[in-house]
Each structure stands twice: as structure tokens, then as C-alpha cells.
């Protein structure tokens, strides 16, 4: 559980750093690019600065899955931006987090994992908590349900790629898999910046890009490591709702955010689901 706990902490730090950047960074795509640049450098360093394309039978798998994962990384960001404009923040954030459904379905249907009955209950409780945490009175109407579903699939698909690599990839190339993932996302970010004509990163983009990039790299690294010792049907729900729990508590303590009654109830549901998932 140590790797999973570190993955949760790292993921929460990414969200906190992004929250801090909101009023200070004007070029979000440039921030992402600096983040992926640092993640690529850390991934390469983790391999001991090995050749970028080492010889071995597992190389095509690592490259192919890394390219797909990197694409999904950036696709999720672009779809989230578009969905917020079209569907509003609440629905977009909810469907982003409900990408958890994808990883669970793939783990059960494709990899034959079988959660215990109480794990299914914990999973349903976690999904209900996610919806309740993001619910607003009056609600928001979906401007594009297709866009919300694409957001769900891209975010969920990005998460599940770690499990796919754990099953089909070579453990010795795990560092290269992350390198290819982040380097692909970096290349697509640069292309997006050029198309949008957003300009080069400024001082704040570099600072917060690095503040985001360090925990972002370790979140991916520890999540991948946790899947080697724990079933995905435990890892993904815990990773998702525990991160939400830590970020929410940080919002209360660090940013003086006030929670509504339903959000306190959602936190209680998350705690119960985490207990059940660890039984």
C-alpha cells in the first residue's frame, strides 16, 4: 500500500499546485508543456539516462502504449477545457472523475479481476460520493452529452493504460514507458501552443509547470508500481477517491473553502468506501 499512498499524495499535490496557479498563470497549455518537459526529464533520469530506444522485445509495446497514453493525457485536458465552456464546470468535473468507471470495467472484463462483494459496494459508494461532491443545487444542463462521454473515456483510458502496460509490457521498460508517455504529451502540447499561437511560457508558467511536474511524475510512477502488487479493482477506486479526499481537506485547511452539508456527507462516504476497499 505504500506505493498507492504515495501515488495518492502526489496526485493531490498536482491538484493543489494547479489550484495555486489559477490566479497566477495565464497560459495553461504552456504550463502543461513545462510540466511534461520536467516529467520527461525525470523519467529519463529514472532509467539512468539509458538509450531512448533500448534494444529488446518489449520496446514496441512500451513505445506504442506510451504514445497512446501521451495522446490521452493531452486529449483529456483539451476535452476538459472544451467541456467546461460547453457543459459547465460541475458536469465536466464530475464526468472527469467518473472516468474511474472505465478502469474498473476494463479490469474486470479484460483482465479477469473479481472484486469481493463488499468491494463492489465500496465502488458504488465511491461513485455516489463523486457525484454528490460535485453536485450543485439546480444543477447544470449538458450542452453536449457526447463531449462529456468523450471526456469520461479519455480520462478513464489514460488511467487504465498503466494497467495495460503492467500486463503486456516489460517491467524493465517501465521508466521508458513513462518517458514515451510524457514526451508524447509534451510534443502535442507544443503543437497545440503553435496552433493556438499562445506564445512561449513565461516566468509563472515555468515556476508552476515545475511545481506541477514533480508530483505529476511521481503520481504516474507510484501508480504504475502499485499495480504490480495490488489488483486494479482496488488501486483505481482508492487512487481516485482518496485523492479527492486529500484535495478537499487541503481546500478547507489551506484555501479556507467551506463545504456544504452534502459535501461533508460525501467525505463520510469516501472514508467508508476506503475502509471497505482495504478489507
PDB file of C-alpha atoms in Angstrom, residues 27-34 74 186-201:
ATOM      1  CA  UNK A  27      -1.141  30.283 -20.433  1.00  0.00           C
ATOM      2  CA  UNK A  28      -2.464  26.921 -19.201  1.00  0.00           C
ATOM      3  CA  UNK A  29      -1.165  24.960 -22.188  1.00  0.00           C
ATOM      4  CA  UNK A  30       2.305  26.431 -21.716  1.00  0.00           C
ATOM      5  CA  UNK A  31       2.176  25.410 -18.058  1.00  0.00           C
ATOM      6  CA  UNK A  32       1.322  21.871 -19.153  1.00  0.00           C
ATOM      7  CA  UNK A  33       4.222  21.886 -21.608  1.00  0.00           C
ATOM      8  CA  UNK A  34       6.762  22.837 -18.917  1.00  0.00           C
ATOM      9  CA  UNK A  74      -3.465  15.787 -23.566  1.00  0.00           C
ATOM     10  CA  UNK A 186       4.991  17.400 -24.483  1.00  0.00           C
ATOM     11  CA  UNK A 187       5.168  17.212 -28.279  1.00  0.00           C
ATOM     12  CA  UNK A 188       1.398  17.524 -28.621  1.00  0.00           C
ATOM     13  CA  UNK A 189       1.405  20.445 -26.165  1.00  0.00           C
ATOM     14  CA  UNK A 190       3.987  22.286 -28.249  1.00  0.00           C
ATOM     15  CA  UNK A 191       1.910  21.646 -31.372  1.00  0.00           C
ATOM     16  CA  UNK A 192      -1.214  22.926 -29.613  1.00  0.00           C
ATOM     17  CA  UNK A 193       0.595  26.071 -28.462  1.00  0.00           C
ATOM     18  CA  UNK A 194       1.716  26.712 -32.048  1.00  0.00           C
ATOM     19  CA  UNK A 195      -1.793  26.214 -33.440  1.00  0.00           C
ATOM     20  CA  UNK A 196      -3.364  28.458 -30.797  1.00  0.00           C
ATOM     21  CA  UNK A 197      -0.498  30.975 -31.092  1.00  0.00           C
ATOM     22  CA  UNK A 198      -0.277  31.209 -27.307  1.00  0.00           C
ATOM     23  CA  UNK A 199       3.407  32.097 -27.210  1.00  0.00           C
ATOM     24  CA  UNK A 200       6.265  30.754 -25.108  1.00  0.00           C
ATOM     25  CA  UNK A 201       5.945  30.029 -21.375  1.00  0.00           C
TER      26      UNK A 201
END
